Amino acid sequence: MKKIQVGVVGATGYAGAEICRLILGHPEAELAAVSSVSFQGMALSEVYPAYYQICDMVCEDQETVVEKSDVIFAALPHGLSQELAAQCMEKGKVFIDMGADFRLESEELYTQWYGGSFQDQELHRQAVYGLPELFREKIKGRKLIANPGCYTTAVPLALAPALKAGLIQPEGIIADCKSGVTGAGRKPTQSNHYPELNEGFTAYKVANHRHTPEIEQTLSALAGQVVPVTFVPHLLPINRGILATCYARLAPQATEEAIWEAYHAMYDGEFFVRLLPKGQCANVKNVRFANYCDVSLFLDQRTGTFIAVSAIDNMVKGAAGQAVQNMNLAFGLDETSGLRLTPPAF
Amino acid sequence: MKKIQVGVVGATGYAGAEICRLILGHPEAELAAVSSVSFQGMALSEVYPAYYQICDMVCEDQETVVEKSDVIFAALPHGLSQELAAQCMEKGKVFIDMGADFRLESEELYTQWYGGSFQDQELHRQAVYGLPELFREKIKGRKLIANPGCYTTAVPLALAPALKAGLIQPEGIIADCKSGVTGAGRKPTQSNHYPELNEGFTAYKVANHRHTPEIEQTLSALAGQVVPVTFVPHLLPINRGILATCYARLAPQATEEAIWEAYHAMYDGEFFVRLLPKGQCANVKNVRFANYCDVSLFLDQRTGTFIAVSAIDNMVKGAAGQAVQNMNLAFGLDETSGLRLTPPAF
Amino acid sequence: MKKIQVGVVGATGYAGAEICRLILGHPEAELAAVSSVSFQGMALSEVYPAYYQICDMVCEDQETVVEKSDVIFAALPHGLSQELAAQCMEKGKVFIDMGADFRLESEELYTQWYGGSFQDQELHRQAVYGLPELFREKIKGRKLIANPGCYTTAVPLALAPALKAGLIQPEGIIADCKSGVTGAGRKPTQSNHYPELNEGFTAYKVANHRHTPEIEQTLSALAGQVVPVTFVPHLLPINRGILATCYARLAPQATEEAIWEAYHAMYDGEFFVRLLPKGQCANVKNVRFANYCDVSLFLDQRTGTFIAVSAIDNMVKGAAGQAVQNMNLAFGLDETSGLRLTPPAF
Amino acid sequence: MKKIQVGVVGATGYAGAEICRLILGHPEAELAAVSSVSFQGMALSEVYPAYYQICDMVCEDQETVVEKSDVIFAALPHGLSQELAAQCMEKGKVFIDMGADFRLESEELYTQWYGGSFQDQELHRQAVYGLPELFREKIKGRKLIANPGCYTTAVPLALAPALKAGLIQPEGIIADCKSGVTGAGRKPTQSNHYPELNEGFTAYKVANHRHTPEIEQTLSALAGQVVPVTFVPHLLPINRGILATCYARLAPQATEEAIWEAYHAMYDGEFFVRLLPKGQCANVKNVRFANYCDVSLFLDQRTGTFIAVSAIDNMVKGAAGQAVQNMNLAFGLDETSGLRLTPPAF
């Protein structure tokens, strides 16, 4: 059978480069073309020497990528995906957007947090939010998929079963998240300059990060009511990984048994969610380079607080891996195809 | 004037070694003797080659340290300080305990969290809790000082002004803390083995850490009522530093102005607390190797949540530096003597 | 076709755990059994939670591993492999030794550097040194393979073409090597305790490391004469990787063209050796988690010095990956089977 | 006595900021003014929040700094110091140049490696090379001091006694050096972007680094003949420190005793050079934030090779600390004034 032809627009950014790595190991898909505004005409392996002699494909322009591919992954700055998506829809291609343009259902929220507008309402109605563990049935066979952000994968997966089962209160949720540096992208900045970041640790965009409305949208859909979240991201001096430490007040009827039952019911059949045994805590170390989301649960009975800690690789389950998972769903493949990677032990 | 003669019991542990570093730069005190059970007879600089030709003092036994010193800093495993404290009191020495033996006022809590008992009630009545910014007047001239733990310095300093002024609710406080590895001490363990920790991040002792009752004791004293805290520590792959991200619900009457006023009123005169300008967030990077506690404030008006983020060097303001600050208070010196260190910029 | 049944003795050490990771992704082999003295009865994923729900195989005893497997990888302390090898030979199994017991041809050198003796001369005569790029034909179909050490892979691959072609002088070679921490194994030690290693860098076993005679044995075989090497290893504060910076005096007749020709001739057909374009330097970053050896060449015409810099992942090409490559050769598989892994770009 | 008024031109670069940190702790000098082209009008503590409330001095222009100061430290890009030096000489100020403009005695070499020319020959004749341990007497009381580079401090201090005593051969010297990232400055670049550097390690400017002629100039002065050096720098994923592993062939008459004697004779009286006991190796960890150069010696008798390993903090003994040491010499102060800092043990 002919392999799915994959195109990556923005292949020299971190998310794009990671998609390429995953597709290189995918049994049913192969790279057809890649593009990059900054590095057009250069080989991907000139930008990332790790790929030397493995993927020396030369960066072409966006149009060529669309032409050659069955599925286009777009890792573009916010606001630039809508036009490309429209082109892909016209040509019957599958479009998986790594950016935020199609994630929010509410144009008002999109305008408030990102400053742009919905250029084509119909296009936005076609889009589906690609968090397979929560919205799998809606994703299957779809052409336009908004791949979630990294925090917006880690936080909902930590809280979904408890929230859906009504075991925690929808008000007062706090998500204290810590991310590796690749989340900020490939472009050098003062704050990601090695000597500034190394041996340091701080919070950023406190209660003001763009992933806030996206997290709330998913949690509200699960709870069936508005769920406000206090979201504080921090920057870890490591390359990969997000740890989301989520706090919620226990609902009056919540018992420890009921909570574990809800999580087992929802996650025991999920290949990529690993519910850790009681007492163990999720660690970003254990999911690096792979598509797992580890989830661990704690109860602070003294204060009536439920604590769920989840870990993902921000570049895999938080970006490229989830995108490939969505591609698999869109094309009717085994959802785990190309993603059965073992995280290294060290 | 003769310098204060300083003895360090347990000098080859991290806290002990850091006290030695600070005393070596103190204009009014000098090292008289050091002891170590594991390294008796060896020079401190054999254990820490950084001190070679600067402090080649040989480790003696505990008795010799007590004999030669005006003040004894004891960095001992929990439970072992009480007898030594009694000896020091008898001989009229000042005793500053780096461990937990004298921190908790309630023997019941001590027994519950540490497993031991108060061996001498009178001794415990003499002890004062050495967090100078909150209890300065009680510390001055005292002989037996319980030096606070690291988390138990960072969390109360973040919340004290708001809590004291009634601007946050005493229930529902969450302290999500992240600590550098030196907090776990010098002894190699699997979890602190370089390849296991590096590029990893996790929480530990979730809602179950021994510093919990100590944090609650301090916050309750400030609030004048019981303040329960959900406390979750995490381990950062860096050497030094604690970042405490503290969440509390705003009291009904709290305004942003009132909060900033309360913090300025309490901290503007404090040499070691730096209240950061609005919009800036504390970073452990900026307090390394020095005795400062940086405090930053944020309001999430959307959810009615107050967020205070503080940063200290866990080995300085969280241990050795605060101990020297307490020594200065006990001997009537300028509180900042020997502690006017500039944190390196990188 | 039935997959090759793989056993790993010492599976909970770093080399053993890495072999397991690679075999889990191998299309023609599968894990049959694993053993561990320290963790017998425990699941591998209890020791390495990264493998949770992927490889929860329980550690058995050594005998069971031999029984169940077609090939046994032994990651044992030096001196303990000889007896096990004999057992495996008797039962017709393939035995791949990760330790040093069969690496040195000279018993005298073995005794001098490791302190033991050759227990069975015949067994040692059967052993072949498993560095495929240099000794491929000897390895094919063999039953007893001594897998090289990490430094002893990186240094010979950097120098082989120049040395074999007589373009560098065999005297005066210097190998200044830098290794990630996993090379020192899983057992916590003071020097690998996170706070001691982090932000530090030093050399160790200067001109006194056990890999010296092994490097010299390989280089001497290539040169056809005794090649003494000054070998100085350093410890890098990173998890994985070896960078070998090798210095040699140019032979009188050596030209830059001749050198590049020699390297192209030897390495252009080698899948796992990537000869970098002129001007680029090998970086351990680019080979992490994969089986490549990157080689880069420089000439210091001012001083008549040839400089070859190679990079490998010490746990893959320097241990587990090379072992799997040897297994492939021993069983007549495609040499790259299970090893076509793309190193992550970041 | 009035303190020496210190001006720092280019105070917001790493070297400039480190000079400020050291002057803030200097008992006989104080900051008079600082300048920065990029941050004029901003407080130093806005650029480096570590200095908040400690040094909130606002960056002025270069002229003001010259006017207000007795000594001017200039941390400028190469080529820009000559004019400023001339101005300072006219006004009778002491000028300490952190850049390379006055380091090389040979204009030909300067032009070859840096591309500029000597604008004022007389000025260059006045300049002295500020490596106090080797050229102390020439520095005392001078007005124009060229502060050495970082590698150019570490390598000569490692080899000086052996070379001066004729115990090593002047040909065939190899300096394999490894530097922390601060050596590359404050400006973000792709190669110093955190995710690119972290967990990586490579060499750069192999046998082609600008410090080569400066190292050779110093070694040649010591040997009394031309000393060519093969110099290969590497970039360590740590903030601070240089480790220089230097290789030389032993001279025929060299004995181990003679070598140790030569080092003791030269360094026993040097406050800032710590000759380590036999068997110990220098580690960048042990000199961080302080002005020491640790030197360790090894003999590879098998190959007739002498190995000297030195460690400095590239920003202190390799830049700002040595500059303050030179200031002390220029003003007739105790050479160690303001520099008696204990390197932290961890």
PDB file of C-alpha atoms in Angstrom, chain D residues 111-326:
ATOM      1  CA  THR D 111      45.997  42.137  12.187  1.00  0.00           C
ATOM      2  CA  GLN D 112      46.116  38.479  11.235  1.00  0.00           C
ATOM      3  CA  TRP D 113      43.789  37.265  13.992  1.00  0.00           C
ATOM      4  CA  TYR D 114      41.609  40.315  14.689  1.00  0.00           C
ATOM      5  CA  GLY D 115      41.706  42.197  11.410  1.00  0.00           C
ATOM      6  CA  GLY D 116      42.521  45.653  12.809  1.00  0.00           C
ATOM      7  CA  SER D 117      45.676  47.665  13.270  1.00  0.00           C
ATOM      8  CA  PHE D 118      47.495  49.472  16.072  1.00  0.00           C
ATOM      9  CA  GLN D 119      46.157  53.018  15.899  1.00  0.00           C
ATOM     10  CA  ASP D 120      48.818  54.521  18.138  1.00  0.00           C
ATOM     11  CA  GLN D 121      52.150  52.737  18.503  1.00  0.00           C
ATOM     12  CA  GLU D 122      53.177  54.776  21.547  1.00  0.00           C
ATOM     13  CA  LEU D 123      50.016  53.742  23.362  1.00  0.00           C
ATOM     14  CA  HIS D 124      50.762  50.105  22.663  1.00  0.00           C
ATOM     15  CA  ARG D 125      54.263  50.523  24.057  1.00  0.00           C
ATOM     16  CA  GLN D 126      52.784  51.823  27.314  1.00  0.00           C
ATOM     17  CA  ALA D 127      50.498  48.807  27.676  1.00  0.00           C
ATOM     18  CA  VAL D 128      51.428  45.956  29.967  1.00  0.00           C
ATOM     19  CA  TYR D 129      50.011  42.419  29.874  1.00  0.00           C
ATOM     20  CA  GLY D 130      48.166  41.857  33.104  1.00  0.00           C
ATOM     21  CA  LEU D 131      48.836  38.302  34.152  1.00  0.00           C
ATOM     22  CA  PRO D 132      50.132  39.075  37.662  1.00  0.00           C
ATOM     23  CA  GLU D 133      51.538  35.664  38.554  1.00  0.00           C
ATOM     24  CA  LEU D 134      53.864  35.822  35.538  1.00  0.00           C
ATOM     25  CA  PHE D 135      54.467  39.545  35.054  1.00  0.00           C
ATOM     26  CA  ARG D 136      53.740  41.127  38.429  1.00  0.00           C
ATOM     27  CA  GLU D 137      56.629  43.539  38.604  1.00  0.00           C
ATOM     28  CA  LYS D 138      55.851  45.012  35.220  1.00  0.00           C
ATOM     29  CA  ILE D 139      52.244  45.692  36.206  1.00  0.00           C
ATOM     30  CA  LYS D 140      52.773  47.567  39.473  1.00  0.00           C
ATOM     31  CA  GLY D 141      51.897  51.210  39.169  1.00  0.00           C
ATOM     32  CA  ARG D 142      51.065  51.042  35.473  1.00  0.00           C
ATOM     33  CA  LYS D 143      48.275  53.027  33.840  1.00  0.00           C
ATOM     34  CA  LEU D 144      47.377  50.911  30.815  1.00  0.00           C
ATOM     35  CA  ILE D 145      46.807  47.238  31.413  1.00  0.00           C
ATOM     36  CA  ALA D 146      45.689  44.619  28.911  1.00  0.00           C
ATOM     37  CA  ASN D 147      43.710  42.076  30.884  1.00  0.00           C
ATOM     38  CA  PRO D 148      44.323  38.564  29.477  1.00  0.00           C
ATOM     39  CA  GLY D 149      41.649  36.385  27.989  1.00  0.00           C
ATOM     40  CA  CYS D 150      40.275  33.398  29.847  1.00  0.00           C
ATOM     41  CA  TYR D 151      41.980  30.547  27.999  1.00  0.00           C
ATOM     42  CA  THR D 152      45.137  32.649  27.933  1.00  0.00           C
ATOM     43  CA  THR D 153      45.178  32.705  31.711  1.00  0.00           C
ATOM     44  CA  ALA D 154      44.403  29.043  32.283  1.00  0.00           C
ATOM     45  CA  VAL D 155      46.881  27.512  29.830  1.00  0.00           C
ATOM     46  CA  PRO D 156      50.011  29.508  30.729  1.00  0.00           C
ATOM     47  CA  LEU D 157      49.431  29.060  34.480  1.00  0.00           C
ATOM     48  CA  ALA D 158      49.194  25.301  33.898  1.00  0.00           C
ATOM     49  CA  LEU D 159      52.495  25.094  32.030  1.00  0.00           C
ATOM     50  CA  ALA D 160      54.630  28.026  33.172  1.00  0.00           C
ATOM     51  CA  PRO D 161      56.844  26.364  35.805  1.00  0.00           C
ATOM     52  CA  ALA D 162      57.628  23.312  33.675  1.00  0.00           C
ATOM     53  CA  LEU D 163      58.298  25.355  30.595  1.00  0.00           C
ATOM     54  CA  LYS D 164      60.420  27.961  32.363  1.00  0.00           C
ATOM     55  CA  ALA D 165      62.500  25.246  34.001  1.00  0.00           C
ATOM     56  CA  GLY D 166      63.034  23.470  30.697  1.00  0.00           C
ATOM     57  CA  LEU D 167      61.319  20.314  31.920  1.00  0.00           C
ATOM     58  CA  ILE D 168      59.026  20.001  28.906  1.00  0.00           C
ATOM     59  CA  GLN D 169      59.764  20.312  25.235  1.00  0.00           C
ATOM     60  CA  PRO D 170      58.571  23.549  23.652  1.00  0.00           C
ATOM     61  CA  GLU D 171      57.296  21.793  20.531  1.00  0.00           C
ATOM     62  CA  GLY D 172      54.219  19.630  20.407  1.00  0.00           C
ATOM     63  CA  ILE D 173      52.251  21.278  23.182  1.00  0.00           C
ATOM     64  CA  ILE D 174      48.517  20.628  23.065  1.00  0.00           C
ATOM     65  CA  ALA D 175      45.930  22.613  25.015  1.00  0.00           C
ATOM     66  CA  ASP D 176      42.569  20.884  25.068  1.00  0.00           C
ATOM     67  CA  CYS D 177      40.329  23.402  26.813  1.00  0.00           C
ATOM     68  CA  LYS D 178      36.736  23.347  27.935  1.00  0.00           C
ATOM     69  CA  SER D 179      34.809  26.492  28.785  1.00  0.00           C
ATOM     70  CA  GLY D 180      31.501  27.370  30.395  1.00  0.00           C
ATOM     71  CA  VAL D 181      28.982  29.304  28.350  1.00  0.00           C
ATOM     72  CA  THR D 182      29.388  32.740  29.919  1.00  0.00           C
ATOM     73  CA  GLY D 183      32.626  33.005  27.961  1.00  0.00           C
ATOM     74  CA  ALA D 184      30.534  33.593  24.860  1.00  0.00           C
ATOM     75  CA  GLY D 185      28.854  36.627  26.346  1.00  0.00           C
ATOM     76  CA  ARG D 186      25.376  37.843  27.119  1.00  0.00           C
ATOM     77  CA  LYS D 187      24.053  38.071  23.587  1.00  0.00           C
ATOM     78  CA  PRO D 188      21.708  35.197  22.685  1.00  0.00           C
ATOM     79  CA  THR D 189      22.850  33.068  19.751  1.00  0.00           C
ATOM     80  CA  GLN D 190      21.588  29.858  18.232  1.00  0.00           C
ATOM     81  CA  SER D 191      24.468  27.841  19.605  1.00  0.00           C
ATOM     82  CA  ASN D 192      23.918  29.146  23.132  1.00  0.00           C
ATOM     83  CA  HIS D 193      20.154  28.772  23.032  1.00  0.00           C
ATOM     84  CA  TYR D 194      19.337  26.545  25.977  1.00  0.00           C
ATOM     85  CA  PRO D 195      17.873  23.526  24.172  1.00  0.00           C
ATOM     86  CA  GLU D 196      20.712  23.448  21.640  1.00  0.00           C
ATOM     87  CA  LEU D 197      23.480  23.499  24.203  1.00  0.00           C
ATOM     88  CA  ASN D 198      21.975  21.517  27.045  1.00  0.00           C
ATOM     89  CA  GLU D 199      22.919  17.820  26.957  1.00  0.00           C
ATOM     90  CA  GLY D 200      25.350  18.586  24.127  1.00  0.00           C
ATOM     91  CA  PHE D 201      29.108  18.983  23.911  1.00  0.00           C
ATOM     92  CA  THR D 202      31.365  19.893  21.040  1.00  0.00           C
ATOM     93  CA  ALA D 203      34.602  21.632  20.069  1.00  0.00           C
ATOM     94  CA  TYR D 204      34.608  24.933  18.205  1.00  0.00           C
ATOM     95  CA  LYS D 205      37.123  27.006  16.267  1.00  0.00           C
ATOM     96  CA  VAL D 206      39.343  23.931  16.281  1.00  0.00           C
ATOM     97  CA  ALA D 207      42.988  25.027  16.006  1.00  0.00           C
ATOM     98  CA  ASN D 208      41.659  28.378  14.877  1.00  0.00           C
ATOM     99  CA  HIS D 209      40.740  30.381  17.996  1.00  0.00           C
ATOM    100  CA  ARG D 210      41.962  33.955  18.494  1.00  0.00           C
ATOM    101  CA  HIS D 211      43.469  33.150  21.853  1.00  0.00           C
ATOM    102  CA  THR D 212      46.099  30.988  20.140  1.00  0.00           C
ATOM    103  CA  PRO D 213      48.669  33.738  19.412  1.00  0.00           C
ATOM    104  CA  GLU D 214      48.158  35.199  22.892  1.00  0.00           C
ATOM    105  CA  ILE D 215      48.857  31.838  24.538  1.00  0.00           C
ATOM    106  CA  GLU D 216      51.910  31.389  22.353  1.00  0.00           C
ATOM    107  CA  GLN D 217      53.150  34.894  23.166  1.00  0.00           C
ATOM    108  CA  THR D 218      53.083  34.169  26.890  1.00  0.00           C
ATOM    109  CA  LEU D 219      54.570  30.691  26.629  1.00  0.00           C
ATOM    110  CA  SER D 220      57.301  31.945  24.288  1.00  0.00           C
ATOM    111  CA  ALA D 221      58.217  34.686  26.741  1.00  0.00           C
ATOM    112  CA  LEU D 222      58.556  32.065  29.475  1.00  0.00           C
ATOM    113  CA  ALA D 223      60.559  29.627  27.353  1.00  0.00           C
ATOM    114  CA  GLY D 224      62.753  32.214  25.699  1.00  0.00           C
ATOM    115  CA  GLN D 225      61.970  30.691  22.310  1.00  0.00           C
ATOM    116  CA  VAL D 226      59.020  30.268  20.002  1.00  0.00           C
ATOM    117  CA  VAL D 227      56.442  27.871  21.477  1.00  0.00           C
ATOM    118  CA  PRO D 228      53.749  26.733  19.040  1.00  0.00           C
ATOM    119  CA  VAL D 229      50.567  25.425  20.593  1.00  0.00           C
ATOM    120  CA  THR D 230      47.727  23.318  19.206  1.00  0.00           C
ATOM    121  CA  PHE D 231      44.733  24.850  20.922  1.00  0.00           C
ATOM    122  CA  VAL D 232      41.257  23.313  20.774  1.00  0.00           C
ATOM    123  CA  PRO D 233      38.438  24.903  22.800  1.00  0.00           C
ATOM    124  CA  HIS D 234      35.219  23.107  23.674  1.00  0.00           C
ATOM    125  CA  LEU D 235      31.941  24.438  25.016  1.00  0.00           C
ATOM    126  CA  LEU D 236      30.674  22.970  28.302  1.00  0.00           C
ATOM    127  CA  PRO D 237      26.986  23.035  29.256  1.00  0.00           C
ATOM    128  CA  ILE D 238      27.746  24.903  32.496  1.00  0.00           C
ATOM    129  CA  ASN D 239      27.753  28.610  33.230  1.00  0.00           C
ATOM    130  CA  ARG D 240      31.229  29.245  34.524  1.00  0.00           C
ATOM    131  CA  GLY D 241      34.675  27.795  34.422  1.00  0.00           C
ATOM    132  CA  ILE D 242      37.521  26.715  32.224  1.00  0.00           C
ATOM    133  CA  LEU D 243      39.361  23.452  32.488  1.00  0.00           C
ATOM    134  CA  ALA D 244      42.603  23.398  30.526  1.00  0.00           C
ATOM    135  CA  THR D 245      44.062  19.950  29.942  1.00  0.00           C
ATOM    136  CA  CYS D 246      47.582  20.610  28.650  1.00  0.00           C
ATOM    137  CA  TYR D 247      49.880  17.991  27.142  1.00  0.00           C
ATOM    138  CA  ALA D 248      53.613  18.286  26.581  1.00  0.00           C
ATOM    139  CA  ARG D 249      56.455  15.901  25.918  1.00  0.00           C
ATOM    140  CA  LEU D 250      58.818  15.543  28.823  1.00  0.00           C
ATOM    141  CA  ALA D 251      62.313  16.915  28.331  1.00  0.00           C
ATOM    142  CA  PRO D 252      65.003  14.211  28.572  1.00  0.00           C
ATOM    143  CA  GLN D 253      66.228  15.365  31.977  1.00  0.00           C
ATOM    144  CA  ALA D 254      62.755  15.785  33.520  1.00  0.00           C
ATOM    145  CA  THR D 255      61.974  13.829  36.659  1.00  0.00           C
ATOM    146  CA  GLU D 256      58.782  13.832  38.619  1.00  0.00           C
ATOM    147  CA  GLU D 257      60.582  15.421  41.562  1.00  0.00           C
ATOM    148  CA  ALA D 258      62.035  18.193  39.452  1.00  0.00           C
ATOM    149  CA  ILE D 259      58.621  19.003  38.094  1.00  0.00           C
ATOM    150  CA  TRP D 260      56.927  19.230  41.478  1.00  0.00           C
ATOM    151  CA  GLU D 261      59.824  21.323  42.760  1.00  0.00           C
ATOM    152  CA  ALA D 262      59.489  23.766  39.907  1.00  0.00           C
ATOM    153  CA  TYR D 263      55.771  24.178  40.566  1.00  0.00           C
ATOM    154  CA  HIS D 264      56.206  24.588  44.304  1.00  0.00           C
ATOM    155  CA  ALA D 265      58.954  27.125  43.784  1.00  0.00           C
ATOM    156  CA  MET D 266      56.823  29.228  41.521  1.00  0.00           C
ATOM    157  CA  TYR D 267      53.393  28.853  43.131  1.00  0.00           C
ATOM    158  CA  ASP D 268      53.798  28.301  46.865  1.00  0.00           C
ATOM    159  CA  GLY D 269      53.870  32.035  47.428  1.00  0.00           C
ATOM    160  CA  GLU D 270      51.013  32.798  45.059  1.00  0.00           C
ATOM    161  CA  PHE D 271      47.766  33.506  46.861  1.00  0.00           C
ATOM    162  CA  PHE D 272      45.554  32.784  43.864  1.00  0.00           C
ATOM    163  CA  VAL D 273      47.264  29.688  42.491  1.00  0.00           C
ATOM    164  CA  ARG D 274      46.497  26.516  44.401  1.00  0.00           C
ATOM    165  CA  LEU D 275      48.816  23.662  43.486  1.00  0.00           C
ATOM    166  CA  LEU D 276      46.746  20.583  44.288  1.00  0.00           C
ATOM    167  CA  PRO D 277      48.173  17.586  46.158  1.00  0.00           C
ATOM    168  CA  LYS D 278      49.436  14.756  43.968  1.00  0.00           C
ATOM    169  CA  GLY D 279      46.646  12.578  42.661  1.00  0.00           C
ATOM    170  CA  GLN D 280      43.951  15.245  42.815  1.00  0.00           C
ATOM    171  CA  CYS D 281      42.666  16.818  39.643  1.00  0.00           C
ATOM    172  CA  ALA D 282      41.515  20.401  39.240  1.00  0.00           C
ATOM    173  CA  ASN D 283      37.769  20.881  38.875  1.00  0.00           C
ATOM    174  CA  VAL D 284      36.021  24.023  37.692  1.00  0.00           C
ATOM    175  CA  LYS D 285      33.525  23.465  40.489  1.00  0.00           C
ATOM    176  CA  ASN D 286      36.072  24.391  43.129  1.00  0.00           C
ATOM    177  CA  VAL D 287      36.968  27.828  41.801  1.00  0.00           C
ATOM    178  CA  ARG D 288      33.561  29.173  40.849  1.00  0.00           C
ATOM    179  CA  PHE D 289      32.832  32.808  41.744  1.00  0.00           C
ATOM    180  CA  ALA D 290      36.376  33.228  43.100  1.00  0.00           C
ATOM    181  CA  ASN D 291      39.782  34.270  41.793  1.00  0.00           C
ATOM    182  CA  TYR D 292      41.716  31.030  42.206  1.00  0.00           C
ATOM    183  CA  CYS D 293      43.514  29.016  39.578  1.00  0.00           C
ATOM    184  CA  ASP D 294      43.807  25.387  40.642  1.00  0.00           C
ATOM    185  CA  VAL D 295      46.705  23.501  39.063  1.00  0.00           C
ATOM    186  CA  SER D 296      47.169  19.713  39.072  1.00  0.00           C
ATOM    187  CA  LEU D 297      50.015  17.648  37.629  1.00  0.00           C
ATOM    188  CA  PHE D 298      50.247  14.178  36.110  1.00  0.00           C
ATOM    189  CA  LEU D 299      52.948  12.171  34.377  1.00  0.00           C
ATOM    190  CA  ASP D 300      52.214   9.480  31.842  1.00  0.00           C
ATOM    191  CA  GLN D 301      55.523   7.651  32.123  1.00  0.00           C
ATOM    192  CA  ARG D 302      54.348   5.054  29.577  1.00  0.00           C
ATOM    193  CA  THR D 303      54.302   7.642  26.823  1.00  0.00           C
ATOM    194  CA  GLY D 304      56.673  10.301  28.160  1.00  0.00           C
ATOM    195  CA  THR D 305      53.888  12.847  28.429  1.00  0.00           C
ATOM    196  CA  PHE D 306      53.414  15.588  30.994  1.00  0.00           C
ATOM    197  CA  ILE D 307      49.809  16.539  31.712  1.00  0.00           C
ATOM    198  CA  ALA D 308      48.878  19.691  33.579  1.00  0.00           C
ATOM    199  CA  VAL D 309      45.244  20.406  34.286  1.00  0.00           C
ATOM    200  CA  SER D 310      44.231  23.866  35.468  1.00  0.00           C
ATOM    201  CA  ALA D 311      40.843  25.287  36.426  1.00  0.00           C
ATOM    202  CA  ILE D 312      39.654  28.868  36.711  1.00  0.00           C
ATOM    203  CA  ASP D 313      36.353  30.691  36.785  1.00  0.00           C
ATOM    204  CA  ASN D 314      36.422  32.232  33.322  1.00  0.00           C
ATOM    205  CA  MET D 315      34.529  35.291  34.574  1.00  0.00           C
ATOM    206  CA  VAL D 316      36.748  35.852  37.644  1.00  0.00           C
ATOM    207  CA  LYS D 317      40.375  34.783  37.263  1.00  0.00           C
ATOM    208  CA  GLY D 318      39.653  34.643  33.537  1.00  0.00           C
ATOM    209  CA  ALA D 319      38.223  38.172  33.396  1.00  0.00           C
ATOM    210  CA  ALA D 320      36.798  40.396  36.148  1.00  0.00           C
ATOM    211  CA  GLY D 321      38.745  39.051  39.125  1.00  0.00           C
ATOM    212  CA  GLN D 322      42.071  39.293  37.373  1.00  0.00           C
ATOM    213  CA  ALA D 323      41.146  42.810  36.291  1.00  0.00           C
ATOM    214  CA  VAL D 324      40.547  43.791  39.917  1.00  0.00           C
ATOM    215  CA  GLN D 325      43.825  42.086  40.844  1.00  0.00           C
ATOM    216  CA  ASN D 326      45.499  44.271  38.232  1.00  0.00           C
TER     217      ASN D 326
END
